[in-house]
Amino acid sequence: MSSAHRLGEGSDRPNDCGFIGIPNINYYYAFLVFVYIMSVLANTAVMAAIYLDHNLRTPKYIAVFNLALVDLSSSLMPKVLDIFLLNHYYISYNDCMTFMFFSFTFYAMQAFNLVVMSFDRVMAIMYPLHYQMRVSHKLILSLIAFFWLFAITLILIKVGLLTRLSFCKSVIIESYFCDHGPMYRLGCNDVTPNRAIAGLAPVIILGFPLAFIVGSYCCIGYSLSKISTYRERVKAFKTCTGHLSLVAIYFLPITFVFIFGNVIHPNARIISLSITTALPPMLNPIIYVLQTQEIKESLKIQQVSINKSKSPTINYNFFSILI
C-alpha cells in the first residue's frame, strides 16, 4: 500500500506512515506548512486579544479562548512534517500511543467546546435580561473543566484498549498519524472491545454534540420567531453567525470522512483527513474575528497601541490581516 507509517522496525507493535507514493506531495507539504503557520498566528492573536482586553473577559470569550487554545494545541502538523519532511517514518509504540491520546483528546475538545459556545448563545437569546445572572464565569469554567475531564477519560479508555492487542503481522498503519481505526485492525487477537469503542466514540464526540447544537438552534429559532420586528430578529441572529460558521467548519468535513472513508482510496482518505484536521484550527479564529465586532475592535485598539509604542511584535502585521 502506498500510504503507511511504521511503529518501529523489527517491533511487534505498529508503526505509522502516510503520504507515500502520492504525486507532487511536496506541494501539499508546503500547503500544510502555510496552514500551520497561519493557524499559530491566528489563534495566538485571538488569545492575546482576549487576554489583554479586560472587556473581553466574559463567559462567552472564556469559551472562545479555550477553543483557540485547543486549536493551537490540536494541530498534527509539527509531527506530520517531522515524519515526512525529515523522513522519520518510524515511531516507537509508546510515542505512538501518546501521540494518539493527545490528538484525539484535543479533537474531541473542539466539538465539546462548540457545545459550550452553543449553550452560551441559547442563554443569551432566550434569556437576554437574565443572561448575566444565569451564565457566570464559574458556570462556563465548570462546563469546560467537565468536558476536559470527560474527553480525557474517554480517550484514555480508547487508547488503553489498544494495549491489550498483539501485532503479529504488519506493523504499518495505513494513515499519516497514529490513527485508532487502522491501528486496532492490525491486532491478531480479539478486537471486539476496540471495534465497540471505535463505533461508540464518534457518537459521543460528534453525534451528541451535533444533536445538542441542532437542538439549541431550534430553541433559538423559536425564540427569534417571537420577536416582533424583522430587524431585531436579524440583529439577534447575527450574534450566532460566528458560532454557526465554526460548527460548519468542524462537522461537515469530518462527517464526510466518516461516511466515505471506507469506500474511497486510502490516499484520498489520508488527504481528506489531513485537510479536515488542518484547516479548522486555521479558519476558526479568522472567521470568528471577521464575524465578531468585539474582537475586531479589540485588535484595532491593540494595533493602535502597538503603533504608538513602536515596540516590535511578531503579530503586528497579522493583526492588520485579521482586521
PDB file of C-alpha atoms in Angstrom:
ATOM      1  CA  MET A   1       0.000   0.000   0.000  1.00  0.00           C
ATOM      2  CA  SER A   2       1.278   3.425  -0.877  1.00  0.00           C
ATOM      3  CA  SER A   3       0.380   5.210   2.363  1.00  0.00           C
ATOM      4  CA  ALA A   4       1.721   3.923   5.650  1.00  0.00           C
ATOM      5  CA  HIS A   5       3.549   4.750   8.890  1.00  0.00           C
ATOM      6  CA  ARG A   6       5.775   2.239  10.797  1.00  0.00           C
ATOM      7  CA  LEU A   7       5.919   1.706  14.562  1.00  0.00           C
ATOM      8  CA  GLY A   8       9.484   0.599  14.740  1.00  0.00           C
ATOM      9  CA  GLU A   9      11.486  -1.733  12.600  1.00  0.00           C
ATOM     10  CA  GLY A  10      11.516  -5.248  13.934  1.00  0.00           C
ATOM     11  CA  SER A  11       8.845  -4.455  16.533  1.00  0.00           C
ATOM     12  CA  ASP A  12       5.633  -6.382  17.134  1.00  0.00           C
ATOM     13  CA  ARG A  13       3.921  -3.054  17.763  1.00  0.00           C
ATOM     14  CA  PRO A  14       2.563  -0.996  14.832  1.00  0.00           C
ATOM     15  CA  ASN A  15       4.323   1.922  13.126  1.00  0.00           C
ATOM     16  CA  ASP A  16       2.722   4.899  11.458  1.00  0.00           C
ATOM     17  CA  CYS A  17       3.250   6.428   7.957  1.00  0.00           C
ATOM     18  CA  GLY A  18       1.405   8.208   5.143  1.00  0.00           C
ATOM     19  CA  PHE A  19       1.560  10.390   2.029  1.00  0.00           C
ATOM     20  CA  ILE A  20       4.000   7.906   0.465  1.00  0.00           C
ATOM     21  CA  GLY A  21       3.559   7.463  -3.274  1.00  0.00           C
ATOM     22  CA  ILE A  22       1.218  10.433  -3.707  1.00  0.00           C
ATOM     23  CA  PRO A  23       2.220  12.517  -6.791  1.00  0.00           C
ATOM     24  CA  ASN A  24       3.563  16.049  -6.222  1.00  0.00           C
ATOM     25  CA  ILE A  25       3.254  15.595  -2.477  1.00  0.00           C
ATOM     26  CA  ASN A  26       5.896  18.260  -1.800  1.00  0.00           C
ATOM     27  CA  TYR A  27       3.415  20.940  -2.868  1.00  0.00           C
ATOM     28  CA  TYR A  28       0.974  19.573  -0.338  1.00  0.00           C
ATOM     29  CA  TYR A  29       3.677  19.703   2.355  1.00  0.00           C
ATOM     30  CA  ALA A  30       4.195  23.386   1.526  1.00  0.00           C
ATOM     31  CA  PHE A  31       0.453  23.932   1.829  1.00  0.00           C
ATOM     32  CA  LEU A  32       0.416  22.224   5.256  1.00  0.00           C
ATOM     33  CA  VAL A  33       3.316  24.403   6.425  1.00  0.00           C
ATOM     34  CA  PHE A  34       1.409  27.519   5.356  1.00  0.00           C
ATOM     35  CA  VAL A  35      -1.776  26.320   7.091  1.00  0.00           C
ATOM     36  CA  TYR A  36       0.107  25.548  10.294  1.00  0.00           C
ATOM     37  CA  ILE A  37       1.858  28.938  10.409  1.00  0.00           C
ATOM     38  CA  MET A  38      -1.417  30.772   9.786  1.00  0.00           C
ATOM     39  CA  SER A  39      -3.123  28.659  12.455  1.00  0.00           C
ATOM     40  CA  VAL A  40      -0.478  29.515  15.062  1.00  0.00           C
ATOM     41  CA  LEU A  41      -0.570  33.232  14.242  1.00  0.00           C
ATOM     42  CA  ALA A  42      -4.366  33.482  14.099  1.00  0.00           C
ATOM     43  CA  ASN A  43      -5.038  31.593  17.323  1.00  0.00           C
ATOM     44  CA  THR A  44      -2.244  33.405  19.144  1.00  0.00           C
ATOM     45  CA  ALA A  45      -3.702  36.750  18.034  1.00  0.00           C
ATOM     46  CA  VAL A  46      -7.185  35.825  19.288  1.00  0.00           C
ATOM     47  CA  MET A  47      -5.840  34.557  22.625  1.00  0.00           C
ATOM     48  CA  ALA A  48      -3.728  37.687  23.034  1.00  0.00           C
ATOM     49  CA  ALA A  49      -6.702  39.949  22.262  1.00  0.00           C
ATOM     50  CA  ILE A  50      -8.885  38.214  24.854  1.00  0.00           C
ATOM     51  CA  TYR A  51      -6.118  38.151  27.470  1.00  0.00           C
ATOM     52  CA  LEU A  52      -5.091  41.784  27.026  1.00  0.00           C
ATOM     53  CA  ASP A  53      -8.566  43.312  26.693  1.00  0.00           C
ATOM     54  CA  HIS A  54     -10.439  43.259  30.011  1.00  0.00           C
ATOM     55  CA  ASN A  55     -13.713  43.951  28.176  1.00  0.00           C
ATOM     56  CA  LEU A  56     -13.425  40.514  26.535  1.00  0.00           C
ATOM     57  CA  ARG A  57     -13.079  38.613  29.802  1.00  0.00           C
ATOM     58  CA  THR A  58     -16.690  37.496  29.710  1.00  0.00           C
ATOM     59  CA  PRO A  59     -18.104  33.944  29.903  1.00  0.00           C
ATOM     60  CA  LYS A  60     -18.563  33.904  26.120  1.00  0.00           C
ATOM     61  CA  TYR A  61     -14.930  34.716  25.448  1.00  0.00           C
ATOM     62  CA  ILE A  62     -13.694  32.232  28.021  1.00  0.00           C
ATOM     63  CA  ALA A  63     -15.111  29.589  25.669  1.00  0.00           C
ATOM     64  CA  VAL A  64     -13.590  31.347  22.642  1.00  0.00           C
ATOM     65  CA  PHE A  65     -10.203  31.479  24.392  1.00  0.00           C
ATOM     66  CA  ASN A  66     -10.401  27.766  25.191  1.00  0.00           C
ATOM     67  CA  LEU A  67     -11.288  26.974  21.571  1.00  0.00           C
ATOM     68  CA  ALA A  68      -8.275  28.960  20.348  1.00  0.00           C
ATOM     69  CA  LEU A  69      -6.072  27.151  22.875  1.00  0.00           C
ATOM     70  CA  VAL A  70      -7.379  23.768  21.713  1.00  0.00           C
ATOM     71  CA  ASP A  71      -6.933  24.728  18.049  1.00  0.00           C
ATOM     72  CA  LEU A  72      -3.381  25.843  18.780  1.00  0.00           C
ATOM     73  CA  SER A  73      -2.606  22.544  20.529  1.00  0.00           C
ATOM     74  CA  SER A  74      -4.545  20.160  18.317  1.00  0.00           C
ATOM     75  CA  SER A  75      -2.565  20.561  15.116  1.00  0.00           C
ATOM     76  CA  LEU A  76      -0.915  17.371  13.914  1.00  0.00           C
ATOM     77  CA  MET A  77       1.248  19.307  11.501  1.00  0.00           C
ATOM     78  CA  PRO A  78       4.511  19.562  13.502  1.00  0.00           C
ATOM     79  CA  LYS A  79       4.689  15.795  13.913  1.00  0.00           C
ATOM     80  CA  VAL A  80       3.470  15.113  10.388  1.00  0.00           C
ATOM     81  CA  LEU A  81       6.074  17.436   8.886  1.00  0.00           C
ATOM     82  CA  ASP A  82       8.747  15.888  11.095  1.00  0.00           C
ATOM     83  CA  ILE A  83       7.798  12.449   9.797  1.00  0.00           C
ATOM     84  CA  PHE A  84       7.647  13.210   6.115  1.00  0.00           C
ATOM     85  CA  LEU A  85       9.999  16.128   5.562  1.00  0.00           C
ATOM     86  CA  LEU A  86      12.741  14.709   7.767  1.00  0.00           C
ATOM     87  CA  ASN A  87      11.989  11.092   6.773  1.00  0.00           C
ATOM     88  CA  HIS A  88      11.235   9.950  10.328  1.00  0.00           C
ATOM     89  CA  TYR A  89       8.925   7.161   9.210  1.00  0.00           C
ATOM     90  CA  TYR A  90       9.336   5.071  12.358  1.00  0.00           C
ATOM     91  CA  ILE A  91       7.790   5.791  15.724  1.00  0.00           C
ATOM     92  CA  SER A  92       8.041   3.846  18.974  1.00  0.00           C
ATOM     93  CA  TYR A  93       4.950   2.161  20.361  1.00  0.00           C
ATOM     94  CA  ASN A  94       4.788   4.367  23.476  1.00  0.00           C
ATOM     95  CA  ASP A  95       5.245   7.535  21.444  1.00  0.00           C
ATOM     96  CA  CYS A  96       2.511   6.394  19.094  1.00  0.00           C
ATOM     97  CA  MET A  97       0.094   5.833  21.988  1.00  0.00           C
ATOM     98  CA  THR A  98       0.941   9.240  23.472  1.00  0.00           C
ATOM     99  CA  PHE A  99       0.537  10.953  20.103  1.00  0.00           C
ATOM    100  CA  MET A 100      -2.830   9.269  19.585  1.00  0.00           C
ATOM    101  CA  PHE A 101      -4.065  10.254  23.057  1.00  0.00           C
ATOM    102  CA  PHE A 102      -3.306  13.950  22.662  1.00  0.00           C
ATOM    103  CA  SER A 103      -4.537  14.087  19.054  1.00  0.00           C
ATOM    104  CA  PHE A 104      -7.936  12.593  19.839  1.00  0.00           C
ATOM    105  CA  THR A 105      -8.333  14.463  23.143  1.00  0.00           C
ATOM    106  CA  PHE A 106      -7.817  17.855  21.518  1.00  0.00           C
ATOM    107  CA  TYR A 107     -10.042  16.937  18.590  1.00  0.00           C
ATOM    108  CA  ALA A 108     -12.819  15.864  20.970  1.00  0.00           C
ATOM    109  CA  MET A 109     -12.449  19.113  22.894  1.00  0.00           C
ATOM    110  CA  GLN A 110     -13.057  21.093  19.725  1.00  0.00           C
ATOM    111  CA  ALA A 111     -16.536  19.529  19.497  1.00  0.00           C
ATOM    112  CA  PHE A 112     -17.266  19.876  23.222  1.00  0.00           C
ATOM    113  CA  ASN A 113     -16.163  23.499  23.186  1.00  0.00           C
ATOM    114  CA  LEU A 114     -18.663  24.200  20.419  1.00  0.00           C
ATOM    115  CA  VAL A 115     -21.311  22.757  22.751  1.00  0.00           C
ATOM    116  CA  VAL A 116     -20.320  25.243  25.465  1.00  0.00           C
ATOM    117  CA  MET A 117     -20.483  28.104  22.973  1.00  0.00           C
ATOM    118  CA  SER A 118     -23.876  26.864  21.771  1.00  0.00           C
ATOM    119  CA  PHE A 119     -25.153  26.841  25.356  1.00  0.00           C
ATOM    120  CA  ASP A 120     -23.941  30.422  25.753  1.00  0.00           C
ATOM    121  CA  ARG A 121     -25.820  31.543  22.622  1.00  0.00           C
ATOM    122  CA  VAL A 122     -29.034  29.820  23.728  1.00  0.00           C
ATOM    123  CA  MET A 123     -28.974  31.525  27.112  1.00  0.00           C
ATOM    124  CA  ALA A 124     -28.120  34.918  25.592  1.00  0.00           C
ATOM    125  CA  ILE A 125     -31.045  34.846  23.141  1.00  0.00           C
ATOM    126  CA  MET A 126     -33.679  33.027  25.196  1.00  0.00           C
ATOM    127  CA  TYR A 127     -32.988  34.875  28.455  1.00  0.00           C
ATOM    128  CA  PRO A 128     -31.415  38.208  27.455  1.00  0.00           C
ATOM    129  CA  LEU A 129     -32.464  40.002  30.630  1.00  0.00           C
ATOM    130  CA  HIS A 130     -31.195  37.267  32.939  1.00  0.00           C
ATOM    131  CA  TYR A 131     -28.154  36.212  30.879  1.00  0.00           C
ATOM    132  CA  GLN A 132     -25.524  37.720  33.174  1.00  0.00           C
ATOM    133  CA  MET A 133     -27.087  36.089  36.223  1.00  0.00           C
ATOM    134  CA  ARG A 134     -27.576  32.676  34.612  1.00  0.00           C
ATOM    135  CA  VAL A 135     -24.272  32.437  32.704  1.00  0.00           C
ATOM    136  CA  SER A 136     -21.389  33.212  35.021  1.00  0.00           C
ATOM    137  CA  HIS A 137     -17.644  32.785  34.681  1.00  0.00           C
ATOM    138  CA  LYS A 138     -17.859  29.934  37.179  1.00  0.00           C
ATOM    139  CA  LEU A 139     -20.517  28.100  35.156  1.00  0.00           C
ATOM    140  CA  ILE A 140     -18.604  28.300  31.869  1.00  0.00           C
ATOM    141  CA  LEU A 141     -15.317  27.310  33.535  1.00  0.00           C
ATOM    142  CA  SER A 142     -17.103  24.370  35.201  1.00  0.00           C
ATOM    143  CA  LEU A 143     -18.542  23.209  31.877  1.00  0.00           C
ATOM    144  CA  ILE A 144     -15.164  23.453  30.169  1.00  0.00           C
ATOM    145  CA  ALA A 145     -13.449  21.604  33.032  1.00  0.00           C
ATOM    146  CA  PHE A 146     -16.109  18.859  32.920  1.00  0.00           C
ATOM    147  CA  PHE A 147     -15.668  18.376  29.172  1.00  0.00           C
ATOM    148  CA  TRP A 148     -11.876  18.276  29.512  1.00  0.00           C
ATOM    149  CA  LEU A 149     -12.201  15.553  32.152  1.00  0.00           C
ATOM    150  CA  PHE A 150     -14.764  13.670  30.080  1.00  0.00           C
ATOM    151  CA  ALA A 151     -12.656  13.836  26.897  1.00  0.00           C
ATOM    152  CA  ILE A 152      -9.503  12.705  28.702  1.00  0.00           C
ATOM    153  CA  THR A 153     -11.343   9.770  30.311  1.00  0.00           C
ATOM    154  CA  LEU A 154     -12.961   8.648  27.046  1.00  0.00           C
ATOM    155  CA  ILE A 155      -9.733   8.808  25.035  1.00  0.00           C
ATOM    156  CA  LEU A 156      -7.773   7.071  27.818  1.00  0.00           C
ATOM    157  CA  ILE A 157     -10.213   4.159  27.540  1.00  0.00           C
ATOM    158  CA  LYS A 158      -9.980   4.207  23.743  1.00  0.00           C
ATOM    159  CA  VAL A 159      -6.180   4.210  23.724  1.00  0.00           C
ATOM    160  CA  GLY A 160      -5.876   1.908  26.731  1.00  0.00           C
ATOM    161  CA  LEU A 161      -7.826  -0.861  24.989  1.00  0.00           C
ATOM    162  CA  LEU A 162      -5.143  -0.931  22.293  1.00  0.00           C
ATOM    163  CA  THR A 163      -2.522  -2.035  24.799  1.00  0.00           C
ATOM    164  CA  ARG A 164      -4.191  -5.454  25.079  1.00  0.00           C
ATOM    165  CA  LEU A 165      -3.608  -6.188  21.400  1.00  0.00           C
ATOM    166  CA  SER A 166      -0.759  -8.157  19.854  1.00  0.00           C
ATOM    167  CA  PHE A 167       0.550  -7.178  16.437  1.00  0.00           C
ATOM    168  CA  CYS A 168       1.987 -10.346  14.926  1.00  0.00           C
ATOM    169  CA  LYS A 169       1.798  -9.452  11.228  1.00  0.00           C
ATOM    170  CA  SER A 170       2.065  -5.983   9.737  1.00  0.00           C
ATOM    171  CA  VAL A 171       3.316  -3.050  11.804  1.00  0.00           C
ATOM    172  CA  ILE A 172       2.378  -0.472   9.163  1.00  0.00           C
ATOM    173  CA  ILE A 173      -0.518   1.853   9.963  1.00  0.00           C
ATOM    174  CA  GLU A 174      -2.471   2.905   6.881  1.00  0.00           C
ATOM    175  CA  SER A 175      -2.649   6.549   7.891  1.00  0.00           C
ATOM    176  CA  TYR A 176      -0.475   9.639   8.210  1.00  0.00           C
ATOM    177  CA  PHE A 177      -0.543   9.549  12.034  1.00  0.00           C
ATOM    178  CA  CYS A 178      -1.232   7.036  14.796  1.00  0.00           C
ATOM    179  CA  ASP A 179      -4.881   6.593  13.874  1.00  0.00           C
ATOM    180  CA  HIS A 180      -7.050   4.373  16.069  1.00  0.00           C
ATOM    181  CA  GLY A 181      -9.024   2.523  13.389  1.00  0.00           C
ATOM    182  CA  PRO A 182      -6.159   1.457  11.122  1.00  0.00           C
ATOM    183  CA  MET A 183      -4.133   0.503  14.195  1.00  0.00           C
ATOM    184  CA  TYR A 184      -6.608  -1.761  16.028  1.00  0.00           C
ATOM    185  CA  ARG A 185      -7.372  -3.579  12.777  1.00  0.00           C
ATOM    186  CA  LEU A 186      -3.767  -4.819  12.800  1.00  0.00           C
ATOM    187  CA  GLY A 187      -4.387  -6.735  16.045  1.00  0.00           C
ATOM    188  CA  CYS A 188      -4.138 -10.502  15.898  1.00  0.00           C
ATOM    189  CA  ASN A 189      -6.254 -11.251  18.962  1.00  0.00           C
ATOM    190  CA  ASP A 190      -9.888 -10.319  19.730  1.00  0.00           C
ATOM    191  CA  VAL A 191     -10.543  -6.727  18.641  1.00  0.00           C
ATOM    192  CA  THR A 192     -14.234  -6.677  19.656  1.00  0.00           C
ATOM    193  CA  PRO A 193     -13.769  -4.145  22.529  1.00  0.00           C
ATOM    194  CA  ASN A 194     -11.730  -1.929  20.216  1.00  0.00           C
ATOM    195  CA  ARG A 195     -14.337  -2.148  17.489  1.00  0.00           C
ATOM    196  CA  ALA A 196     -17.029  -1.274  20.028  1.00  0.00           C
ATOM    197  CA  ILE A 197     -15.238   1.826  21.329  1.00  0.00           C
ATOM    198  CA  ALA A 198     -14.390   2.808  17.741  1.00  0.00           C
ATOM    199  CA  GLY A 199     -18.114   2.856  16.973  1.00  0.00           C
ATOM    200  CA  LEU A 200     -19.182   4.449  20.258  1.00  0.00           C
ATOM    201  CA  ALA A 201     -16.613   7.246  20.463  1.00  0.00           C
ATOM    202  CA  PRO A 202     -17.711   9.083  17.282  1.00  0.00           C
ATOM    203  CA  VAL A 203     -21.310   9.024  18.519  1.00  0.00           C
ATOM    204  CA  ILE A 204     -20.235  10.596  21.817  1.00  0.00           C
ATOM    205  CA  ILE A 205     -17.702  13.026  20.354  1.00  0.00           C
ATOM    206  CA  LEU A 206     -19.588  14.007  17.189  1.00  0.00           C
ATOM    207  CA  GLY A 207     -23.182  12.775  17.378  1.00  0.00           C
ATOM    208  CA  PHE A 208     -24.236  14.060  20.807  1.00  0.00           C
ATOM    209  CA  PRO A 209     -22.588  17.490  20.435  1.00  0.00           C
ATOM    210  CA  LEU A 210     -24.107  17.974  16.980  1.00  0.00           C
ATOM    211  CA  ALA A 211     -27.538  16.910  18.264  1.00  0.00           C
ATOM    212  CA  PHE A 212     -27.248  19.359  21.172  1.00  0.00           C
ATOM    213  CA  ILE A 213     -26.199  22.183  18.839  1.00  0.00           C
ATOM    214  CA  VAL A 214     -29.063  21.477  16.425  1.00  0.00           C
ATOM    215  CA  GLY A 215     -31.492  21.399  19.352  1.00  0.00           C
ATOM    216  CA  SER A 216     -30.038  24.648  20.636  1.00  0.00           C
ATOM    217  CA  TYR A 217     -30.649  26.396  17.348  1.00  0.00           C
ATOM    218  CA  CYS A 218     -34.184  25.050  17.222  1.00  0.00           C
ATOM    219  CA  CYS A 219     -34.741  26.791  20.561  1.00  0.00           C
ATOM    220  CA  ILE A 220     -33.023  29.915  19.250  1.00  0.00           C
ATOM    221  CA  GLY A 221     -35.214  29.870  16.131  1.00  0.00           C
ATOM    222  CA  TYR A 222     -38.335  29.572  18.284  1.00  0.00           C
ATOM    223  CA  SER A 223     -37.221  32.494  20.453  1.00  0.00           C
ATOM    224  CA  LEU A 224     -36.396  34.623  17.428  1.00  0.00           C
ATOM    225  CA  SER A 225     -39.836  33.919  15.934  1.00  0.00           C
ATOM    226  CA  LYS A 226     -41.428  35.628  18.931  1.00  0.00           C
ATOM    227  CA  ILE A 227     -39.506  38.869  18.343  1.00  0.00           C
ATOM    228  CA  SER A 228     -41.889  41.351  16.794  1.00  0.00           C
ATOM    229  CA  THR A 229     -39.674  43.097  14.237  1.00  0.00           C
ATOM    230  CA  TYR A 230     -37.621  41.545  11.427  1.00  0.00           C
ATOM    231  CA  ARG A 231     -34.738  43.913  12.074  1.00  0.00           C
ATOM    232  CA  GLU A 232     -34.422  42.825  15.695  1.00  0.00           C
ATOM    233  CA  ARG A 233     -34.575  39.165  14.680  1.00  0.00           C
ATOM    234  CA  VAL A 234     -31.722  39.649  12.222  1.00  0.00           C
ATOM    235  CA  LYS A 235     -29.716  41.590  14.797  1.00  0.00           C
ATOM    236  CA  ALA A 236     -30.115  38.790  17.347  1.00  0.00           C
ATOM    237  CA  PHE A 237     -29.312  36.080  14.814  1.00  0.00           C
ATOM    238  CA  LYS A 238     -26.113  37.841  13.730  1.00  0.00           C
ATOM    239  CA  THR A 239     -24.692  37.116  17.194  1.00  0.00           C
ATOM    240  CA  CYS A 240     -24.847  33.425  16.250  1.00  0.00           C
ATOM    241  CA  THR A 241     -23.277  33.540  12.791  1.00  0.00           C
ATOM    242  CA  GLY A 242     -19.732  33.213  14.111  1.00  0.00           C
ATOM    243  CA  HIS A 243     -20.608  30.101  16.084  1.00  0.00           C
ATOM    244  CA  LEU A 244     -22.566  28.601  13.189  1.00  0.00           C
ATOM    245  CA  SER A 245     -19.540  29.065  10.946  1.00  0.00           C
ATOM    246  CA  LEU A 246     -17.340  27.217  13.449  1.00  0.00           C
ATOM    247  CA  VAL A 247     -19.870  24.377  13.646  1.00  0.00           C
ATOM    248  CA  ALA A 248     -19.946  24.018   9.851  1.00  0.00           C
ATOM    249  CA  ILE A 249     -16.153  24.121   9.560  1.00  0.00           C
ATOM    250  CA  TYR A 250     -15.760  21.384  12.166  1.00  0.00           C
ATOM    251  CA  PHE A 251     -18.637  18.977  11.496  1.00  0.00           C
ATOM    252  CA  LEU A 252     -19.071  18.996   7.709  1.00  0.00           C
ATOM    253  CA  PRO A 253     -15.553  17.771   6.737  1.00  0.00           C
ATOM    254  CA  ILE A 254     -15.278  15.137   9.470  1.00  0.00           C
ATOM    255  CA  THR A 255     -18.782  13.844   8.652  1.00  0.00           C
ATOM    256  CA  PHE A 256     -17.717  13.433   5.023  1.00  0.00           C
ATOM    257  CA  VAL A 257     -14.626  11.465   6.072  1.00  0.00           C
ATOM    258  CA  PHE A 258     -16.645   9.179   8.359  1.00  0.00           C
ATOM    259  CA  ILE A 259     -19.295   8.493   5.699  1.00  0.00           C
ATOM    260  CA  PHE A 260     -16.988   7.908   2.738  1.00  0.00           C
ATOM    261  CA  GLY A 261     -13.709   6.996   4.469  1.00  0.00           C
ATOM    262  CA  ASN A 262     -14.153   3.254   3.940  1.00  0.00           C
ATOM    263  CA  VAL A 263     -15.087   3.437   0.260  1.00  0.00           C
ATOM    264  CA  ILE A 264     -12.518   5.902  -1.111  1.00  0.00           C
ATOM    265  CA  HIS A 265      -8.875   5.164  -1.929  1.00  0.00           C
ATOM    266  CA  PRO A 266      -6.567   5.157   1.144  1.00  0.00           C
ATOM    267  CA  ASN A 267      -4.575   8.066  -0.267  1.00  0.00           C
ATOM    268  CA  ALA A 268      -7.769  10.059  -0.815  1.00  0.00           C
ATOM    269  CA  ARG A 269      -8.832   9.278   2.761  1.00  0.00           C
ATOM    270  CA  ILE A 270      -5.448  10.415   4.098  1.00  0.00           C
ATOM    271  CA  ILE A 271      -5.598  13.692   2.161  1.00  0.00           C
ATOM    272  CA  SER A 272      -9.209  14.285   3.249  1.00  0.00           C
ATOM    273  CA  LEU A 273      -8.439  13.528   6.881  1.00  0.00           C
ATOM    274  CA  SER A 274      -5.354  15.732   6.905  1.00  0.00           C
ATOM    275  CA  ILE A 275      -7.322  18.652   5.457  1.00  0.00           C
ATOM    276  CA  THR A 276     -10.115  18.016   7.962  1.00  0.00           C
ATOM    277  CA  THR A 277      -7.711  18.258  10.893  1.00  0.00           C
ATOM    278  CA  ALA A 278      -5.542  21.064   9.476  1.00  0.00           C
ATOM    279  CA  LEU A 279      -7.991  23.652   8.150  1.00  0.00           C
ATOM    280  CA  PRO A 280     -10.409  24.204  11.089  1.00  0.00           C
ATOM    281  CA  PRO A 281      -7.682  25.412  13.510  1.00  0.00           C
ATOM    282  CA  MET A 282      -6.645  27.977  10.892  1.00  0.00           C
ATOM    283  CA  LEU A 283     -10.121  29.055   9.760  1.00  0.00           C
ATOM    284  CA  ASN A 284     -11.812  29.166  13.181  1.00  0.00           C
ATOM    285  CA  PRO A 285     -10.067  32.280  14.546  1.00  0.00           C
ATOM    286  CA  ILE A 286     -10.075  34.101  11.199  1.00  0.00           C
ATOM    287  CA  ILE A 287     -13.796  33.600  10.555  1.00  0.00           C
ATOM    288  CA  TYR A 288     -14.735  34.253  14.163  1.00  0.00           C
ATOM    289  CA  VAL A 289     -12.785  37.527  14.156  1.00  0.00           C
ATOM    290  CA  LEU A 290     -14.372  38.631  10.886  1.00  0.00           C
ATOM    291  CA  GLN A 291     -17.852  37.986  12.311  1.00  0.00           C
ATOM    292  CA  THR A 292     -17.326  39.240  15.880  1.00  0.00           C
ATOM    293  CA  GLN A 293     -17.283  43.010  16.280  1.00  0.00           C
ATOM    294  CA  GLU A 294     -15.856  42.966  19.816  1.00  0.00           C
ATOM    295  CA  ILE A 295     -12.681  41.121  18.810  1.00  0.00           C
ATOM    296  CA  LYS A 296     -12.239  43.249  15.689  1.00  0.00           C
ATOM    297  CA  GLU A 297     -12.440  46.410  17.783  1.00  0.00           C
ATOM    298  CA  SER A 298     -10.068  44.949  20.376  1.00  0.00           C
ATOM    299  CA  LEU A 299      -7.494  44.069  17.704  1.00  0.00           C
ATOM    300  CA  LYS A 300      -7.757  47.569  16.238  1.00  0.00           C
ATOM    301  CA  ILE A 301      -7.166  49.113  19.668  1.00  0.00           C
ATOM    302  CA  GLN A 302      -4.164  46.868  20.259  1.00  0.00           C
ATOM    303  CA  GLN A 303      -2.799  47.678  16.809  1.00  0.00           C
ATOM    304  CA  VAL A 304      -3.056  51.419  17.540  1.00  0.00           C
ATOM    305  CA  SER A 305      -1.406  50.883  20.919  1.00  0.00           C
ATOM    306  CA  ILE A 306       1.436  48.923  19.316  1.00  0.00           C
ATOM    307  CA  ASN A 307       1.858  51.589  16.647  1.00  0.00           C
ATOM    308  CA  LYS A 308       2.107  54.355  19.261  1.00  0.00           C
ATOM    309  CA  SER A 309       4.590  52.499  21.412  1.00  0.00           C
ATOM    310  CA  LYS A 310       6.563  51.453  18.312  1.00  0.00           C
ATOM    311  CA  SER A 311       7.556  48.281  20.127  1.00  0.00           C
ATOM    312  CA  PRO A 312       8.313  45.309  17.866  1.00  0.00           C
ATOM    313  CA  THR A 313       5.881  42.431  17.896  1.00  0.00           C
ATOM    314  CA  ILE A 314       5.549  39.310  15.849  1.00  0.00           C
ATOM    315  CA  ASN A 315       1.771  39.651  15.494  1.00  0.00           C
ATOM    316  CA  TYR A 316       1.636  43.307  14.405  1.00  0.00           C
ATOM    317  CA  ASN A 317       1.154  42.625  10.690  1.00  0.00           C
ATOM    318  CA  PHE A 318      -1.150  39.716  11.398  1.00  0.00           C
ATOM    319  CA  PHE A 319      -3.452  41.964  13.451  1.00  0.00           C
ATOM    320  CA  SER A 320      -3.892  44.016  10.275  1.00  0.00           C
ATOM    321  CA  ILE A 321      -4.642  40.895   8.225  1.00  0.00           C
ATOM    322  CA  LEU A 322      -7.303  39.710  10.680  1.00  0.00           C
ATOM    323  CA  ILE A 323      -8.938  43.126  10.851  1.00  0.00           C
TER     324      ILE A 323
END
